[in-house]
mmCIF file of C-alpha atoms in Angstrom:
data_model
loop_
_atom_site.group_PDB
_atom_site.id
_atom_site.type_symbol
_atom_site.label_atom_id
_atom_site.label_comp_id
_atom_site.label_asym_id
_atom_site.label_seq_id
_atom_site.Cartn_x
_atom_site.Cartn_y
_atom_site.Cartn_z
ATOM 1 C CA ASN A 1445 15.019 -4.901 -4.759
ATOM 2 C CA ARG A 1446 15.720 -8.245 -6.122
ATOM 3 C CA LEU A 1447 15.252 -10.280 -3.449
ATOM 4 C CA GLU A 1448 12.032 -9.198 -2.138
ATOM 5 C CA LEU A 1449 10.913 -9.833 -5.714
ATOM 6 C CA ALA A 1450 12.385 -13.112 -5.568
ATOM 7 C CA THR A 1451 11.991 -14.185 -1.650
ATOM 8 C CA GLN A 1452 9.602 -13.044 1.389
ATOM 9 C CA ALA A 1453 10.742 -11.525 5.011
ATOM 10 C CA GLY A 1454 11.633 -14.609 7.013
ATOM 11 C CA ASP A 1455 13.380 -16.350 4.047
ATOM 12 C CA LEU A 1456 16.769 -17.465 4.027
ATOM 13 C CA ILE A 1457 18.769 -16.949 1.589
ATOM 14 C CA GLY A 1458 22.513 -18.511 0.805
ATOM 15 C CA LEU A 1459 25.854 -16.772 0.633
ATOM 16 C CA SER A 1460 29.184 -17.541 -0.780
ATOM 17 C CA LEU A 1461 31.443 -15.170 -2.433
ATOM 18 C CA GLN A 1462 35.215 -14.721 -2.534
ATOM 19 C CA ASP A 1463 34.854 -10.467 -2.997
ATOM 20 C CA HIS A 1464 34.376 -9.302 0.682
ATOM 21 C CA ALA A 1465 33.282 -6.560 -0.753
ATOM 22 C CA PHE A 1466 30.265 -8.513 -2.503
ATOM 23 C CA TRP A 1467 30.097 -10.689 0.527
ATOM 24 C CA TYR A 1468 28.836 -7.674 2.546
ATOM 25 C CA THR A 1469 26.898 -5.702 0.098
ATOM 26 C CA ALA A 1470 24.898 -8.485 -0.182
ATOM 27 C CA GLU A 1471 24.671 -9.786 3.289
ATOM 28 C CA PHE A 1472 23.293 -6.315 4.272
ATOM 29 C CA SER A 1473 20.941 -6.016 1.093
ATOM 30 C CA ILE A 1474 19.333 -9.442 2.831
ATOM 31 C CA ILE A 1475 19.204 -8.403 6.481
ATOM 32 C CA GLY A 1476 17.927 -4.913 5.484
ATOM 33 C CA SER A 1477 15.083 -6.688 3.109
ATOM 34 C CA GLN A 1478 13.769 -8.777 6.128
ATOM 35 C CA ARG A 1479 15.426 -11.849 5.003
ATOM 36 C CA GLY A 1480 18.092 -13.780 7.032
ATOM 37 C CA ALA A 1481 21.565 -14.763 5.362
ATOM 38 C CA VAL A 1482 23.052 -17.821 5.875
ATOM 39 C CA GLY A 1483 26.675 -17.780 4.904
ATOM 40 C CA SER A 1484 28.808 -20.630 4.096
ATOM 41 C CA TYR A 1485 32.917 -19.568 3.348
ATOM 42 C CA SER A 1486 33.679 -19.998 -0.642
ATOM 43 C CA GLY A 1487 37.132 -22.055 0.609
ATOM 44 C CA TRP A 1488 35.265 -24.592 1.781
ATOM 45 C CA SER A 1489 34.458 -27.565 0.066
ATOM 46 C CA ALA A 1490 31.210 -28.008 -2.483
ATOM 47 C CA GLN A 1491 29.845 -30.772 -0.066
ATOM 48 C CA ASP A 1492 29.330 -27.952 2.902
ATOM 49 C CA ILE A 1493 28.572 -25.365 1.077
ATOM 50 C CA PHE A 1494 25.257 -27.703 0.047
ATOM 51 C CA ASP A 1495 24.920 -29.290 3.656
ATOM 52 C CA THR A 1496 24.764 -25.034 4.873
ATOM 53 C CA TRP A 1497 21.713 -24.337 2.190
ATOM 54 C CA ALA A 1498 20.090 -27.830 2.296
ATOM 55 C CA LEU A 1499 19.915 -27.743 6.040
ATOM 56 C CA SER A 1500 19.006 -24.122 6.205
ATOM 57 C CA ASN A 1501 16.477 -25.019 3.288
ATOM 58 C CA VAL A 1502 17.459 -21.609 1.320
ATOM 59 C CA SER A 1503 15.467 -21.121 -2.005
ATOM 60 C CA LEU A 1504 17.367 -18.600 -3.213
ATOM 61 C CA VAL A 1505 21.620 -18.521 -3.187
ATOM 62 C CA ILE A 1506 24.273 -15.229 -3.907
ATOM 63 C CA ILE A 1507 27.486 -16.785 -4.963
ATOM 64 C CA ASP A 1508 30.276 -15.501 -7.322
ATOM 65 C CA GLN A 1509 32.162 -17.280 -10.577
ATOM 66 C CA MET A 1510 34.495 -19.159 -8.592
ATOM 67 C CA VAL A 1511 31.570 -20.425 -5.899
ATOM 68 C CA LEU A 1512 29.842 -21.633 -9.108
ATOM 69 C CA ASP A 1513 32.721 -23.475 -10.844
ATOM 70 C CA LYS A 1514 33.643 -24.804 -8.227
ATOM 71 C CA LEU A 1515 29.994 -25.927 -7.279
ATOM 72 C CA ILE A 1516 28.662 -27.165 -10.974
ATOM 73 C CA LYS A 1517 33.035 -29.220 -10.699
ATOM 74 C CA SER A 1518 32.360 -30.958 -7.775
ATOM 75 C CA GLN A 1519 29.157 -32.732 -9.947
ATOM 76 C CA LEU A 1520 27.446 -32.868 -6.445
ATOM 77 C CA LYS A 1521 23.133 -32.523 -6.407
ATOM 78 C CA TRP A 1522 22.222 -29.069 -6.421
ATOM 79 C CA PRO A 1523 20.003 -28.544 -2.633
ATOM 80 C CA ASP A 1524 16.563 -29.813 -4.340
ATOM 81 C CA THR A 1525 15.438 -26.222 -2.393
ATOM 82 C CA VAL A 1526 17.945 -24.265 -3.983
ATOM 83 C CA LYS A 1527 15.432 -22.428 -6.730
ATOM 84 C CA LYS A 1528 17.861 -19.284 -8.261
ATOM 85 C CA ILE A 1529 21.056 -18.339 -8.314
ATOM 86 C CA ILE A 1530 22.340 -14.868 -8.235
ATOM 87 C CA LEU A 1531 25.417 -14.635 -9.942
ATOM 88 C CA MET A 1532 27.698 -11.358 -8.731
ATOM 89 C CA SER A 1533 30.809 -10.363 -10.486
ATOM 90 C CA ASP A 1534 32.477 -6.944 -11.688
ATOM 91 C CA ALA A 1535 31.980 -7.991 -15.601
ATOM 92 C CA ALA A 1536 29.287 -9.169 -17.558
ATOM 93 C CA VAL A 1537 29.486 -13.130 -17.065
ATOM 94 C CA ASP A 1538 28.527 -15.377 -20.127
ATOM 95 C CA LEU A 1539 26.427 -18.267 -19.039
ATOM 96 C CA SER A 1540 26.174 -20.486 -22.204
ATOM 97 C CA PRO A 1541 27.895 -22.849 -20.361
ATOM 98 C CA TYR A 1542 26.154 -22.934 -17.678
ATOM 99 C CA ALA A 1543 23.162 -24.872 -19.471
ATOM 100 C CA VAL A 1544 22.733 -27.678 -18.109
ATOM 101 C CA LEU A 1545 22.553 -26.112 -14.575
ATOM 102 C CA LEU A 1546 20.009 -23.511 -16.109
ATOM 103 C CA SER A 1547 17.563 -25.943 -16.887
ATOM 104 C CA LYS A 1548 16.774 -27.185 -13.833
ATOM 105 C CA ILE A 1549 17.546 -23.940 -11.484
ATOM 106 C CA LYS A 1550 17.324 -20.122 -12.534
ATOM 107 C CA LEU A 1551 20.618 -18.075 -12.468
ATOM 108 C CA GLU A 1552 20.978 -14.363 -12.994
ATOM 109 C CA SER A 1553 24.119 -12.682 -13.352
ATOM 110 C CA ILE A 1554 24.121 -8.990 -12.135
ATOM 111 C CA VAL A 1555 27.438 -6.577 -12.486
ATOM 112 C CA ILE A 1556 28.606 -4.636 -9.492
ATOM 113 C CA ASP A 1557 30.589 -1.605 -10.470
ATOM 114 C CA TYR A 1558 31.844 -0.389 -7.273
ATOM 115 C CA PHE A 1559 33.910 2.357 -9.118
ATOM 116 C CA SER A 1560 31.150 4.225 -9.750
ATOM 117 C CA SER A 1561 29.585 3.283 -6.137
ATOM 118 C CA PRO A 1562 28.765 6.570 -4.316
ATOM 119 C CA GLN A 1563 31.252 7.073 -1.164
ATOM 120 C CA VAL A 1564 28.891 6.360 2.110
ATOM 121 C CA ASP A 1565 29.694 7.817 5.066
ATOM 122 C CA LEU A 1566 29.514 4.187 7.388
ATOM 123 C CA ARG A 1567 28.855 5.757 10.595
ATOM 124 C CA THR A 1568 25.245 8.206 9.034
ATOM 125 C CA GLY A 1569 24.582 4.788 6.417
ATOM 126 C CA ARG A 1570 24.758 2.445 9.365
ATOM 127 C CA ASN A 1571 22.099 5.015 11.263
ATOM 128 C CA GLN A 1572 20.157 5.254 8.535
ATOM 129 C CA PHE A 1573 20.305 1.888 7.311
ATOM 130 C CA ARG A 1574 18.485 0.921 10.773
ATOM 131 C CA GLU A 1575 16.229 3.715 10.977
ATOM 132 C CA GLU A 1576 15.310 2.171 7.873
ATOM 133 C CA MET A 1577 15.004 -1.310 8.470
ATOM 134 C CA PHE A 1578 13.377 -0.606 11.906
ATOM 135 C CA SER A 1579 10.636 1.479 10.463
ATOM 136 C CA ASN A 1580 9.215 -0.911 8.647
ATOM 137 C CA GLN A 1581 6.701 -3.421 10.124
ATOM 138 C CA PHE A 1582 7.964 -7.021 10.427
ATOM 139 C CA ASP A 1583 8.704 -10.133 12.881
ATOM 140 C CA GLU A 1584 12.137 -9.747 14.284
ATOM 141 C CA ASN A 1585 12.247 -13.072 15.826
ATOM 142 C CA ASN A 1586 12.740 -13.616 11.931
ATOM 143 C CA THR A 1587 16.395 -14.788 11.332
ATOM 144 C CA ALA A 1588 18.328 -12.094 10.281
ATOM 145 C CA LEU A 1589 21.907 -14.827 9.886
ATOM 146 C CA VAL A 1590 23.034 -18.524 10.500
ATOM 147 C CA ILE A 1591 26.452 -19.114 11.044
ATOM 148 C CA PHE A 1592 28.320 -22.310 10.038
ATOM 149 C CA THR A 1593 31.003 -24.074 11.215
ATOM 150 C CA SER A 1594 32.647 -25.607 8.545
ATOM 151 C CA GLY A 1595 32.081 -29.862 8.931
ATOM 152 C CA THR A 1596 35.211 -30.508 8.169
ATOM 153 C CA SER A 1597 35.973 -31.908 11.640
ATOM 154 C CA GLY A 1598 33.503 -34.741 11.457
ATOM 155 C CA GLY A 1599 30.394 -34.807 9.639
ATOM 156 C CA LYS A 1600 27.966 -32.086 8.634
ATOM 157 C CA PRO A 1601 28.280 -28.166 8.918
ATOM 158 C CA LYS A 1602 26.440 -26.872 12.442
ATOM 159 C CA GLY A 1603 25.374 -23.402 12.397
ATOM 160 C CA ILE A 1604 23.365 -20.550 15.187
ATOM 161 C CA ALA A 1605 20.941 -18.602 14.464
ATOM 162 C CA TYR A 1606 20.769 -15.152 15.011
ATOM 163 C CA SER A 1607 16.925 -12.953 14.650
ATOM 164 C CA HIS A 1608 16.403 -9.754 13.297
ATOM 165 C CA LYS A 1609 16.348 -8.778 17.493
ATOM 166 C CA ARG A 1610 19.606 -10.081 18.387
ATOM 167 C CA TRP A 1611 21.810 -8.693 15.859
#
């Protein structure tokens, strides 16, 4: 699992994806690997997305190409805490246009093909997921999910954290 190689249990991971299927895949992978997901709506401004990551002290972010392009185009400074980006897409991505960013932050592209993915019974899958998650020893008080407002009503985004126990 790439999340386990790049982070430790209890770490918070930023998440901003336009595609809902990618979002849920990433969010469940994060929570299932005993990390916390910090979601930022892909339609938010680059500043709001960066603010949620900075306020949460994330070191790894999972985004798609639309979000990455928006963040680069904004020319804002990336939060110092972000050390790695996982770029999710349904096709191979040419990383050469991101050379300047690559000099500062590690960027890895992951291609997900939903059409070749096995079918999953959501009821059985959810129960199995919970059994696997809770069969491993971990601190159930660690953050599982952070939900933010956009901050558009004046100021920085505000968030609330849910523990693995409450999630």
